[in-house]
Amino acid sequence: MAKLVIVESPAKAKTIGKYLGDDYEVTASMGHIRDLPASQLGIDVEHGYTPQYISIKGKEKLIKELKSKAKHADGVLLATDPDREGEAIAWHLKDALGLDEGDYERVTFDEITEKAIRAALSQARKIDADLVQAQEARRALDRIVGYLVSPLLSNMLGQNLSAGRVQSVAVRLVVDLERRIVAFKKTNHFGAVVKFDGGVWKAEWDTKPFITEDVPYVHDEALAKQAAGCRQFKVLDSGTDTAREAPPSCFSTSLMLQAASVTLKRDPELTAKDAQKLFEQGAITYIRTDSVNISDEAIAEVRAYAEGQGWKLPDAPRKFKTKAGAQEAHEAIRPAHIDVLEAGEDEHQRKLYALIWKRTVASQLADARYKVNSVT
C-alpha cells in the first residue's frame, strides 16, 4: 500500500507527486475543510471561547473520499503549508478523518524541490498544538469582532458597516494620523536655488548662517529674494569622493508586495496569488515570511552562480538585520534553484519570478561604487 500525502492545492499535489513516485499518493484538501458556521457566532463565549466547527458546505464528499483513502493507506502524511494556517488545516484533517496519533505524521517544507521534500519526510513530527491554538485565537477574534461589534457600529451610525480585527485598528491609525494632520501648523519659509548649464545641475542656498536652533527656517522673504537675485558666484570648495551603496536584502512577504506594486504596477492581492502559484510550481520558496535572510546553502549557490558570471562579490556572505518582532520561522522568498532564469505559467508570474530572482542575486553582490562631485 502507498502512503497518503495530503496537501492544500491540486497544483502542489501535482508537483510533489512527480518527486515522490508510486510509493505515495498525493491528494489535495482544497484548503480548509471545516470552519465556523456562517449563520451564527460559532464561539461559545460562556465556556472558554470554544470554537464550534462544521464541515464547509460542498466539502462533505471530499472529506468522505479522504477518509476512505486514509483508511486504506499505509500511513497519512499531512503536508499542508508550514504556517499556523496550515497547521490548523492539518489538525482539522486529522480530526475529520478520525486519525489517531499513531495514524499520521506532519511534514512541512519551505520549497517544493525533491531535496526539500525528502528532507521533510525524514523530519516528520506531530501537529504543533500551539500553532493550531494561535490560528484558532485569530479566527475567534475575527468572528467576535465581526459578529458582535458590526451590529453595534451599524446601529450607532445608522449605516450598514463592518468591523473587523484588522480593519478596526487600521481605521484608528488613519483617524489618529488625520488628527495630527489637522493639528499641524503650517509655517511659510523661504529658500533659493540656482540652476547652471540650462538646468543640467543646480545649487541650493545654504541658509545655515541665517537660522538658529529655535528658528530652523528663513522667514525673511526679502532676504530670500536677495539670495535668489544673485548672478555672480564664487567656488569656495570642490571635491570628488567615492560613495558606496550596499544592495537591498532578499524579499520578505511585505517587501515583495511593495516592490511588485511599485515596479510591476501589480495589485498586492494579485501578487500574492502569483507568488502562491510559483511556490506550488516549485519555483520559489514559501511566500509567507518576515525574514530577509536566506539559508547558508542558498547563499553558497547564489555566490557560486555570480562568480561563474564574473560578477563582483563581497569577501563574506551577507546577512541582513531583521526588524524587531519579525517572525523568522522561514527564510526569505527566493528562487528554489538560482540557475533557473525563468519560471511561471503566465506573463505576471514570469515578471514576479524575475523580480525575486534579481533581488536574490543582488543581495549577495558587492557594494555599488560611484563618484560624487561636490561644489560649494
PDB file of C-alpha atoms in Angstrom, residues 194-202:
ATOM      1  CA  VAL A 194      20.344  78.499  -8.794  1.00  0.00           C
ATOM      2  CA  LYS A 195      20.461  76.440 -11.994  1.00  0.00           C
ATOM      3  CA  PHE A 196      23.557  76.150 -14.160  1.00  0.00           C
ATOM      4  CA  ASP A 197      24.131  74.977 -17.722  1.00  0.00           C
ATOM      5  CA  GLY A 198      20.484  75.254 -18.637  1.00  0.00           C
ATOM      6  CA  GLY A 199      19.358  73.259 -15.621  1.00  0.00           C
ATOM      7  CA  VAL A 200      21.835  70.388 -16.030  1.00  0.00           C
ATOM      8  CA  TRP A 201      22.867  70.909 -12.426  1.00  0.00           C
ATOM      9  CA  LYS A 202      21.804  73.158  -9.596  1.00  0.00           C
TER      10      LYS A 202
END
